[in-house]
mmCIF file of C-alpha atoms in Angstrom:
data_model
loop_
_atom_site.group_PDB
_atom_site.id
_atom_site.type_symbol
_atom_site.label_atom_id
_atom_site.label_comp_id
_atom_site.label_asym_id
_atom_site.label_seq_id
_atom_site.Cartn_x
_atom_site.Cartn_y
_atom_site.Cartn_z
ATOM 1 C CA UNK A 1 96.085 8.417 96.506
ATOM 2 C CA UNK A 2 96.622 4.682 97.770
ATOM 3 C CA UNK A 3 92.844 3.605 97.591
ATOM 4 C CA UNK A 4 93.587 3.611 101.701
ATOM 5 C CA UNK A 5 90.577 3.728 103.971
ATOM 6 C CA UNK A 6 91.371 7.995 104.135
ATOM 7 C CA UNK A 7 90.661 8.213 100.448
ATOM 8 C CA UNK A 8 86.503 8.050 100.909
ATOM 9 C CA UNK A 9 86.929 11.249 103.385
ATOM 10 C CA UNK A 10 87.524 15.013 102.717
ATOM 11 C CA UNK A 11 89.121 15.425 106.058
ATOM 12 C CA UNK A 12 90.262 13.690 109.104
ATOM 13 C CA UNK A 13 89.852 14.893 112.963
ATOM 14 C CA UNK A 14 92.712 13.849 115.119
ATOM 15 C CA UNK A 15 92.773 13.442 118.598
ATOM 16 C CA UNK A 16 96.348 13.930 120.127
ATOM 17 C CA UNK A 17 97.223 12.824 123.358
ATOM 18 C CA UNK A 18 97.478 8.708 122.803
ATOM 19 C CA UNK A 19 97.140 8.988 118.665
ATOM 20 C CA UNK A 20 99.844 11.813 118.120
ATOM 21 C CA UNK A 21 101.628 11.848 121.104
ATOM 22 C CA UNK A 22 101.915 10.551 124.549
ATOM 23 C CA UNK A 23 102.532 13.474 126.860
ATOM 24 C CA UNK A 24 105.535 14.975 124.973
ATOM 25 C CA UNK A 25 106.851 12.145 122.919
ATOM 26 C CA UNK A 26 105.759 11.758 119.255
ATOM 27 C CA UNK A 27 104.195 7.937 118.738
ATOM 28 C CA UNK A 28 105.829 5.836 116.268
ATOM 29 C CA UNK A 29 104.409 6.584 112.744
ATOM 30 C CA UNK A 30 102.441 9.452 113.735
ATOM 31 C CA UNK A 31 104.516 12.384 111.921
ATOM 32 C CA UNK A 32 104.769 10.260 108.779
ATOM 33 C CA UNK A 33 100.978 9.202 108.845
ATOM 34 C CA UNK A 34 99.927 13.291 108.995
ATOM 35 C CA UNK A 35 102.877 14.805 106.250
ATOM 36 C CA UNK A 36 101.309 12.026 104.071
ATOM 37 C CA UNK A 37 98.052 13.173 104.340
ATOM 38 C CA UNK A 38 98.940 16.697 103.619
ATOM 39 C CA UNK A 39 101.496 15.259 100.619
ATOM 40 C CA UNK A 40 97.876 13.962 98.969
ATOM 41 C CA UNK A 41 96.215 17.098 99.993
ATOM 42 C CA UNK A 42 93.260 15.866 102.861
ATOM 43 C CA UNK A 43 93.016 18.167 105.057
ATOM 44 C CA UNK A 44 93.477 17.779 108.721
ATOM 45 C CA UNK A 45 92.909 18.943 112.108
ATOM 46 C CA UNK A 46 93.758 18.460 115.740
ATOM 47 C CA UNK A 47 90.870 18.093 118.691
ATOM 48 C CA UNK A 48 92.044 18.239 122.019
ATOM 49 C CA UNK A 49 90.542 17.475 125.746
ATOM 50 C CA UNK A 50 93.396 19.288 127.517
ATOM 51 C CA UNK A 51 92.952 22.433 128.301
ATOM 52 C CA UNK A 52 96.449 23.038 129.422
ATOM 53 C CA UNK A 53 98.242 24.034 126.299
ATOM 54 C CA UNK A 54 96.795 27.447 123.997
ATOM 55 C CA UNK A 55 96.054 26.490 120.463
ATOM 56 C CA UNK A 56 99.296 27.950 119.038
ATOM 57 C CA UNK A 57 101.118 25.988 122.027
ATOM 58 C CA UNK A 58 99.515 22.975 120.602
ATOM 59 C CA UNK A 59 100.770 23.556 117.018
ATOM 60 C CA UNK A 60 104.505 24.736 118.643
ATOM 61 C CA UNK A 61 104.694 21.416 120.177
ATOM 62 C CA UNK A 62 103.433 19.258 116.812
ATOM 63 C CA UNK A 63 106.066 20.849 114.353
ATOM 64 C CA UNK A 64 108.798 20.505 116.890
ATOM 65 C CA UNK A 65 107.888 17.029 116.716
ATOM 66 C CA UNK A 66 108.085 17.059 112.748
ATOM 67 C CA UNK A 67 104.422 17.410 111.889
ATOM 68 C CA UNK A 68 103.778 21.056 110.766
ATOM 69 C CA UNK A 69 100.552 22.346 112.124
ATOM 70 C CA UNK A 70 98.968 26.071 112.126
ATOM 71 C CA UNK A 71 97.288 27.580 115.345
ATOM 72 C CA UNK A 72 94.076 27.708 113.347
ATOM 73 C CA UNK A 73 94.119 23.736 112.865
ATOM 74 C CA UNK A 74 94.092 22.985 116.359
ATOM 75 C CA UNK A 75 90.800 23.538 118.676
ATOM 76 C CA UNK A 76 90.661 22.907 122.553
ATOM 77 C CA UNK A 77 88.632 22.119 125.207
ATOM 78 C CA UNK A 78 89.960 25.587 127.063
ATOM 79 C CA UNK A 79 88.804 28.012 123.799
ATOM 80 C CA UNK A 80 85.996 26.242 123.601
ATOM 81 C CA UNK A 81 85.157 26.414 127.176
ATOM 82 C CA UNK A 82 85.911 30.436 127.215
ATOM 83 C CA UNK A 83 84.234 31.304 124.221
ATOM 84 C CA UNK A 84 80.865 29.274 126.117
ATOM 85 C CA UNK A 85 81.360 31.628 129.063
ATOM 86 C CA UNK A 86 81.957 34.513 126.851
ATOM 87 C CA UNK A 87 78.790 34.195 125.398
ATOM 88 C CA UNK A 88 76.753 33.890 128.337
ATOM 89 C CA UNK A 89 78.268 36.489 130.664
ATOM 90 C CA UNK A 90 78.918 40.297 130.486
ATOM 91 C CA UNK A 91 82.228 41.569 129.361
ATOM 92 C CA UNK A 92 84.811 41.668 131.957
ATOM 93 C CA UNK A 93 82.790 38.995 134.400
ATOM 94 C CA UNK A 94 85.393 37.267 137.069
ATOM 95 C CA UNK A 95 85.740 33.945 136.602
ATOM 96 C CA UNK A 96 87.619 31.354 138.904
ATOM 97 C CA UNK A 97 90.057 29.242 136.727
ATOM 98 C CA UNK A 98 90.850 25.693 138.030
ATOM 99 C CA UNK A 99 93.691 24.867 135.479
ATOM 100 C CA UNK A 100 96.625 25.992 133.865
ATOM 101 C CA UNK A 101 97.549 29.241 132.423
ATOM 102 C CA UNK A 102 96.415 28.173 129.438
ATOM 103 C CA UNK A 103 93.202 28.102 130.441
ATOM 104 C CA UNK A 104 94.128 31.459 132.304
ATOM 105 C CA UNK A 105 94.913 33.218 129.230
ATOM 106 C CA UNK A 106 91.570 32.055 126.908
ATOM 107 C CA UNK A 107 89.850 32.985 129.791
ATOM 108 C CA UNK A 108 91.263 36.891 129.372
ATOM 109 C CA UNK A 109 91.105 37.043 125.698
ATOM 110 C CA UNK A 110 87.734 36.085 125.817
ATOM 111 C CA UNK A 111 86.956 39.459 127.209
ATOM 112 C CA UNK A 112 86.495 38.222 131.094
ATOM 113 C CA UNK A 113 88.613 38.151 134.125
ATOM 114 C CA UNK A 114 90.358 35.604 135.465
ATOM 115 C CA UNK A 115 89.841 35.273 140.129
ATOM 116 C CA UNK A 116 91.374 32.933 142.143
ATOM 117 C CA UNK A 117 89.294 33.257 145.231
ATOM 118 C CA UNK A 118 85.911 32.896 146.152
ATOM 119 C CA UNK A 119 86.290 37.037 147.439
ATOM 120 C CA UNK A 120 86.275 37.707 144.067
ATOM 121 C CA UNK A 121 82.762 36.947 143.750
ATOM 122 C CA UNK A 122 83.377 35.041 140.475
ATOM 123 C CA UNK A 123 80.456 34.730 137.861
ATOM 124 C CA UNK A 124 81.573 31.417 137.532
ATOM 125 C CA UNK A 125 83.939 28.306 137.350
ATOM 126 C CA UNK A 126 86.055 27.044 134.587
ATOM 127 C CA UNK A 127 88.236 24.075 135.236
ATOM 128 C CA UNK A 128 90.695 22.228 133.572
ATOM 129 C CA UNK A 129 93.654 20.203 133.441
ATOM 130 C CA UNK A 130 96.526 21.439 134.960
ATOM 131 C CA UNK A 131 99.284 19.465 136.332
ATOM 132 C CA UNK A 132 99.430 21.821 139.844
ATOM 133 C CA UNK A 133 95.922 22.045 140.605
ATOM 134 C CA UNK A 134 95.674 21.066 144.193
ATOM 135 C CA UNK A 135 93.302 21.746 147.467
ATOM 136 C CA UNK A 136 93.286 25.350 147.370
ATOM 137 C CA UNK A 137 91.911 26.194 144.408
ATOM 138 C CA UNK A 138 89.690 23.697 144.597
ATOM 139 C CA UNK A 139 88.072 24.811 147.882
ATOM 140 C CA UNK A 140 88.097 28.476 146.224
ATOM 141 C CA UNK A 141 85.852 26.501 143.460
ATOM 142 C CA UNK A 142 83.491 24.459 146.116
ATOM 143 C CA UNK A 143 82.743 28.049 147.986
ATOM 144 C CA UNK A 144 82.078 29.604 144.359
ATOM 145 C CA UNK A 145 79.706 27.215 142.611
ATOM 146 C CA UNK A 146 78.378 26.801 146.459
ATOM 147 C CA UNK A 147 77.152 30.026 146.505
ATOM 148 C CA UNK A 148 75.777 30.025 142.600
ATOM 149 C CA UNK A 149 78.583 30.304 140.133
ATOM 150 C CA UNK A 150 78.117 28.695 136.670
ATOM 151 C CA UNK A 151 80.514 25.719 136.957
ATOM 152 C CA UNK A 152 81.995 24.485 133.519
ATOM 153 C CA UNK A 153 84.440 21.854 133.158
ATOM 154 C CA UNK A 154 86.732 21.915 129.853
ATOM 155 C CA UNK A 155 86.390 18.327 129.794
ATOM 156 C CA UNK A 156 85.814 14.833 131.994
ATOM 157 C CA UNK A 157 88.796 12.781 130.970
ATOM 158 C CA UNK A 158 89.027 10.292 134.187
ATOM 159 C CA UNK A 159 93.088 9.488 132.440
ATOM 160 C CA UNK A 160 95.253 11.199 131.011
ATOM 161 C CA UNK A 161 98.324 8.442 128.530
ATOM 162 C CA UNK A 162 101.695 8.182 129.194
ATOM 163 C CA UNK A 163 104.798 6.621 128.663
ATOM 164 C CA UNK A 164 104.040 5.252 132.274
ATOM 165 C CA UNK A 165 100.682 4.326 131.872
ATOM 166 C CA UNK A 166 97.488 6.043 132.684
ATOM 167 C CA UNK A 167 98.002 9.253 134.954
ATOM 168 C CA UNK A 168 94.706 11.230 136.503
ATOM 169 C CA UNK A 169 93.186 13.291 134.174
ATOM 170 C CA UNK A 170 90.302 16.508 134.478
ATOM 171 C CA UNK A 171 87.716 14.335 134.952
ATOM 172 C CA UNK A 172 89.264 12.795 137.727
ATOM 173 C CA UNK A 173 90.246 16.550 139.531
ATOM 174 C CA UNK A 174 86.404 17.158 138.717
ATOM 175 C CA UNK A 175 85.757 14.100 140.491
ATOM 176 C CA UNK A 176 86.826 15.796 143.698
ATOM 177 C CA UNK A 177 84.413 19.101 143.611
ATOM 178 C CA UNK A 178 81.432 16.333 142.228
ATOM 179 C CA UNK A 179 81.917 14.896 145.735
ATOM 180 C CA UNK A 180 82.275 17.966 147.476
ATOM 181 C CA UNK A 181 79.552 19.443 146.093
ATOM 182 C CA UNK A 182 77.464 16.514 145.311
ATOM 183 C CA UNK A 183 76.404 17.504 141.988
ATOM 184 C CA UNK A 184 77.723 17.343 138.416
ATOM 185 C CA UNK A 185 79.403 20.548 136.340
ATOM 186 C CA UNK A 186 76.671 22.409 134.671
ATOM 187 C CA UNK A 187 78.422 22.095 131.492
ATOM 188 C CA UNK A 188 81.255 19.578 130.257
ATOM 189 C CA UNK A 189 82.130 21.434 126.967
ATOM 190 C CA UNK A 190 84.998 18.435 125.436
ATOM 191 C CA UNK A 191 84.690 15.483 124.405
ATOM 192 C CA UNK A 192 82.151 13.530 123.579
ATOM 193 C CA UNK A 193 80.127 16.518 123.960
ATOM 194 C CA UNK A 194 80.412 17.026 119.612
ATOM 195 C CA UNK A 195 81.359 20.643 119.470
ATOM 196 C CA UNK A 196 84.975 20.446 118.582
ATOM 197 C CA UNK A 197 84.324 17.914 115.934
ATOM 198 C CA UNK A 198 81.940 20.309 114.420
ATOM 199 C CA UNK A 199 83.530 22.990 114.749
ATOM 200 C CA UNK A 200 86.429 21.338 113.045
ATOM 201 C CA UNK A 201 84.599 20.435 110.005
ATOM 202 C CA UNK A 202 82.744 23.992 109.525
ATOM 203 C CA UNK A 203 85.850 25.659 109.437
ATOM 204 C CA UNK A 204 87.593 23.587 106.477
ATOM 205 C CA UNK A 205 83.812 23.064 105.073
ATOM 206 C CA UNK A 206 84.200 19.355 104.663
ATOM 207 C CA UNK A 207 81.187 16.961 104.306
ATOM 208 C CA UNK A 208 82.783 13.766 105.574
ATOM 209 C CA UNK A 209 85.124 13.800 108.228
ATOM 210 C CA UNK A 210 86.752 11.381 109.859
ATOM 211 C CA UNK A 211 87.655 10.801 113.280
ATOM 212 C CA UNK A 212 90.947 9.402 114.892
ATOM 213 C CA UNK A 213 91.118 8.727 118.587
ATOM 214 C CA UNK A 214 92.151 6.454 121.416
ATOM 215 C CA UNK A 215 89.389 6.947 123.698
ATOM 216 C CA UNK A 216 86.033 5.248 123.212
ATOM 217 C CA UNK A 217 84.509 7.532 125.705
ATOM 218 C CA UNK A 218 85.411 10.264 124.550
ATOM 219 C CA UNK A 219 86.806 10.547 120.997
ATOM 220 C CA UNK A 220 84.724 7.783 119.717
ATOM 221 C CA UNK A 221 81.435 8.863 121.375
ATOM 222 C CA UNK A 222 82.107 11.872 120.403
ATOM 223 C CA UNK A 223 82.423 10.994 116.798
ATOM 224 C CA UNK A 224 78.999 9.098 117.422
ATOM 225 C CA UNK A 225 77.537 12.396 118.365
ATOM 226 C CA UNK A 226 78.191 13.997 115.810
ATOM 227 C CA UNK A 227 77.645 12.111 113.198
ATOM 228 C CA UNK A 228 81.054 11.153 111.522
ATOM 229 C CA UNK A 229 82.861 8.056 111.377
ATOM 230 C CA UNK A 230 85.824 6.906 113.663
ATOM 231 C CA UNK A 231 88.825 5.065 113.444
ATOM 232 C CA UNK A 232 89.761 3.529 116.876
ATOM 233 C CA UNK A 233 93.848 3.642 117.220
ATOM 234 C CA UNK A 234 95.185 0.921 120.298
ATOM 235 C CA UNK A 235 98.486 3.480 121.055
ATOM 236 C CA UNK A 236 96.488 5.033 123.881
ATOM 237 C CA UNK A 237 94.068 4.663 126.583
ATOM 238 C CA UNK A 238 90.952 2.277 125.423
ATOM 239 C CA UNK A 239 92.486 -1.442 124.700
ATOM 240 C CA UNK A 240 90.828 -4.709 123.352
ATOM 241 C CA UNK A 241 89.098 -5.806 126.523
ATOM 242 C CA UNK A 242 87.737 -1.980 126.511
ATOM 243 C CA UNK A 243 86.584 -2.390 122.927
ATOM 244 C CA UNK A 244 84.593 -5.980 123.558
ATOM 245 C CA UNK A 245 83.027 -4.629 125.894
ATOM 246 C CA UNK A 246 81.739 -0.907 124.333
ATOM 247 C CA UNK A 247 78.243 0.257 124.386
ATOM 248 C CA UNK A 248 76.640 0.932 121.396
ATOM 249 C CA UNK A 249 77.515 4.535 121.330
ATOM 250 C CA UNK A 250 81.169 4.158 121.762
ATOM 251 C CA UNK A 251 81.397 1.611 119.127
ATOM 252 C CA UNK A 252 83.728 2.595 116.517
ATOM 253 C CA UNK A 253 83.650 1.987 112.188
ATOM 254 C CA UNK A 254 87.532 0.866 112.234
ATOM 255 C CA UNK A 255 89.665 -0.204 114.503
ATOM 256 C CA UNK A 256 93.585 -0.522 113.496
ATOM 257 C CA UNK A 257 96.696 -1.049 115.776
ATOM 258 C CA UNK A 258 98.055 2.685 114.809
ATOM 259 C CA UNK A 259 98.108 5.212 112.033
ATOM 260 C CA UNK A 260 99.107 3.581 109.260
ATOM 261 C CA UNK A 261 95.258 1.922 109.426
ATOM 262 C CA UNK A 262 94.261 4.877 107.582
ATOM 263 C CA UNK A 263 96.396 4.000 103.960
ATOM 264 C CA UNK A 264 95.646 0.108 104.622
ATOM 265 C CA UNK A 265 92.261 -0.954 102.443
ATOM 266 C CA UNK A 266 89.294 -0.076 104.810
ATOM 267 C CA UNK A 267 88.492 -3.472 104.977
ATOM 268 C CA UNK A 268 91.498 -4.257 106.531
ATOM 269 C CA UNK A 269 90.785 -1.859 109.444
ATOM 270 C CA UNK A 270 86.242 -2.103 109.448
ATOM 271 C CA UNK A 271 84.365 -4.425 112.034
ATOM 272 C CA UNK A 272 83.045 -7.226 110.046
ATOM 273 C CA UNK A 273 79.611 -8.747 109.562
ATOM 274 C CA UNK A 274 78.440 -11.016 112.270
ATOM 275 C CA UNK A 275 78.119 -13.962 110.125
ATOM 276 C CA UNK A 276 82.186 -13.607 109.233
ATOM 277 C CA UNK A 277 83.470 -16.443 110.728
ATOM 278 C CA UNK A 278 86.871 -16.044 109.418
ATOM 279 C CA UNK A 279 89.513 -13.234 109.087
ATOM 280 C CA UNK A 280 93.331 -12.862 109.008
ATOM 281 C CA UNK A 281 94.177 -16.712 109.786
ATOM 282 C CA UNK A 282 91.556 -16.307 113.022
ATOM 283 C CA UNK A 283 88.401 -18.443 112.527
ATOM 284 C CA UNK A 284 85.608 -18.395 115.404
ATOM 285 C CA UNK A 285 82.680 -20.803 116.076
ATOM 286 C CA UNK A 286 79.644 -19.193 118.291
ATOM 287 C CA UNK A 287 77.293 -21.486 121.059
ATOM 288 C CA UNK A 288 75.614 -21.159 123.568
ATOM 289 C CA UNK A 289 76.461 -17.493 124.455
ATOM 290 C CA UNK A 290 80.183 -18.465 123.982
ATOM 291 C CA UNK A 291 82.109 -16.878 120.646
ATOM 292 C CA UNK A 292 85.571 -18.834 120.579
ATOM 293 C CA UNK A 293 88.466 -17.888 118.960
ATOM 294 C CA UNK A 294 91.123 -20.316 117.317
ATOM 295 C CA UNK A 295 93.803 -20.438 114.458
ATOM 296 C CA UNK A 296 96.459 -17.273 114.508
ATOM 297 C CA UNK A 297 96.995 -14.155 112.579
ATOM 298 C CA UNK A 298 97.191 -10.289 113.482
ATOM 299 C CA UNK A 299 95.706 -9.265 116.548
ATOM 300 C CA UNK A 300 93.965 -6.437 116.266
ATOM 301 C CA UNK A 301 92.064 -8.663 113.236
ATOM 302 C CA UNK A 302 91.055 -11.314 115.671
ATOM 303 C CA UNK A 303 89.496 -8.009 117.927
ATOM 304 C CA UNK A 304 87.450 -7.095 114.947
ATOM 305 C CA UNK A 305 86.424 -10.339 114.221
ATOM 306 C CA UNK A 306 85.350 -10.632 117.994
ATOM 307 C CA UNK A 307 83.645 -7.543 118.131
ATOM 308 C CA UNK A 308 80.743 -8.220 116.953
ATOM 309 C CA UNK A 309 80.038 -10.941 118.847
ATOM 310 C CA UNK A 310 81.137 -9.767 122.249
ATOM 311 C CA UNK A 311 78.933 -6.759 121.396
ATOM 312 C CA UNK A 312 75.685 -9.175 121.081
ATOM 313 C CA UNK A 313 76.595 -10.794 124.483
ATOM 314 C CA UNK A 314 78.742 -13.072 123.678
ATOM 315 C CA UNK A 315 81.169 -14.715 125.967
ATOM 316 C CA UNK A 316 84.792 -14.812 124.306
ATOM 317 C CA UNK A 317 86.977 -18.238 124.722
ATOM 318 C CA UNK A 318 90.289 -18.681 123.306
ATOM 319 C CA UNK A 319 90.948 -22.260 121.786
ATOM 320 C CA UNK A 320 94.463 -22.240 120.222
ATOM 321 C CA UNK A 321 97.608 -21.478 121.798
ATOM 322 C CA UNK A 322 98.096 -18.072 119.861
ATOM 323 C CA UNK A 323 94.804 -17.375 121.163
ATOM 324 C CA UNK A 324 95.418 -17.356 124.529
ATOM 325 C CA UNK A 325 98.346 -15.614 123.954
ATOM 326 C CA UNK A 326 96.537 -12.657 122.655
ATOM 327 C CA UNK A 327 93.857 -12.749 125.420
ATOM 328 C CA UNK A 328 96.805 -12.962 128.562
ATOM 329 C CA UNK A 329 97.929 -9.732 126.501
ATOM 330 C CA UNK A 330 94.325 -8.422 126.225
ATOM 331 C CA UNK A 331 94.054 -9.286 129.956
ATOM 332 C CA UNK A 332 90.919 -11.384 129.237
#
């Protein structure tokens, strides 16, 4: 082992979508990152939000893209949303699936039955992400939960990353029935919700897991809730200006530009002290309610050095040129 960050945990919980991959195209660094956790034996394991791939999908789709992964490694929003439903209804209950066929198929294995109208007198509502979910189904949902189906949502991702930037996520389709209906899901089973990360570490038995993600809203909180640390990766949705401004909750231990954070020293990746007043070349100077940046170095260090600042109130300035540069990128 390097004497990286990884080296004080016996495990580490990836997210995938924005720290793995975006969409269907590997990030730079990612496959290397992973085989070199398995080369020094850490185990590792994959939680996803979208619930419109099958676990064994999931782990198709990673070793095609060079990191080997088993079915078993991999946990998703739409098992964990079936086995819910499986536990609270009768064998062989119709439910209406919003989603792909994915979801579909958990839905079936879990010993119910998959509707698609409100006729069917469904026993309740699972939806998900699925790329051709559109007003019909969606209406077939509305009548259901309407007339007192159970109405779970895999998950409440507003985004979905891309190569093209954000694109609407579940959250975003469950957006449209809240309005409709003008109430919330009864249950959000994903992320943060802490299930999968639990889950996750029962199943390998580790103590102290670590968390990888791109979302502070939902893979960091997440990792809040249940009780592990987080590394926050900027290759996907949440950026700087998200990060300065994160609630206490969705605050993250490290915070590194991509993967390769995790075999750096964790101090080279950990939020510092508030009284540092110097890191990486950056040096700041704090008054009245204003934390100012100057000097040059590494972005992502002058982001942790801002942090905790910005996350007492402060108001971030940028004094040298390099400084603004970084904040026009951060779109401060």
């Amino acid at each position: 082992m390097s004497g990286g960050l990884v080296d004080a945990y016996d495990m580490v919980v990836f997210d995938l979508d924005g720290v793995v991959y975006l969409i269907d195209r590997p990030i730079p660094g990612a496959a290397e990152a992973i085989e070199r956790l398995r080369g020094d034996g850490v185990p590792v394991a994959y939680a996803t939000n979208n619930a419109s791939r099958r676990a064994a999908d999931v782990a198709a789709l990673l070793t095609g893209m060079g990191v080997p992964a088993t079915a078993d490694e991999v946990l998703t929003s739409a098992g964990a949303a079936a086995a819910l439903l499986a536990q609270r209804l009768e064998p062989g209950s119709p439910v209406l699936v919003v989603g792909a066929d994915a979801l579909r198929a958990e839905v079936r294995d879990a010993g119910l039955t998959p509707v698609e109208t409100f006729e069917d007198k469904p026993a309740a509502v699972v939806q998900g992400y699925g790329p051709d979910v559109g007003w019909r189904i969606l209406a077939e949902a509305a009548l259901s939960v309407r007339a007192g189906a159970t109405w779970v949502a895999t998950n409440a991702d507003r985004t979905l990353p891309s190569p093209r930037g954000p694109l609407p996520g579940n959250g975003s389709l469950v957006a449209v029935l809240r309005t409709a209906l003008d109430r919330d899901p009864d249950i959000v089973v994903g992320k943060p919700e802490p299930a999968l990360f639990t889950t996750a570490a029962r199943l390998s038995g580790a103590k102290h897991p670590l968390t990888v993600g791109d979302r502070l809203d939902t893979d960091i909180e997440g990792a809040t809730k249940a009780g592990t640390d987080s590394l926050l990766v900027l290759t996907g949705v949440s950026g700087p200006a998200d990060l300065l401004a994160a609630e206490p909750e969705r605050r993250p231990t490290y915070v590194a530009a991509d993967l390769s954070g995790l075999f750096a020293p964790a101090g080279d990746s950990s939020i510092p002290a508030a009284e540092t007043t110097s890191l990486g070349g950056w040096q700041v100077t704090v008054s009245d309610g204003a934390v100012t940046l100057d000097g040059a170095g590494r972005p992502v260090d002058a982001l942790r050095l801002l942090c905790p600042h910005t996350w007492a109130g402060a108001t971030a300035k940028a004094a040298s040129p390099e400084a603004r540069d970084v904040f026009s990128e951060w779109g401060l």
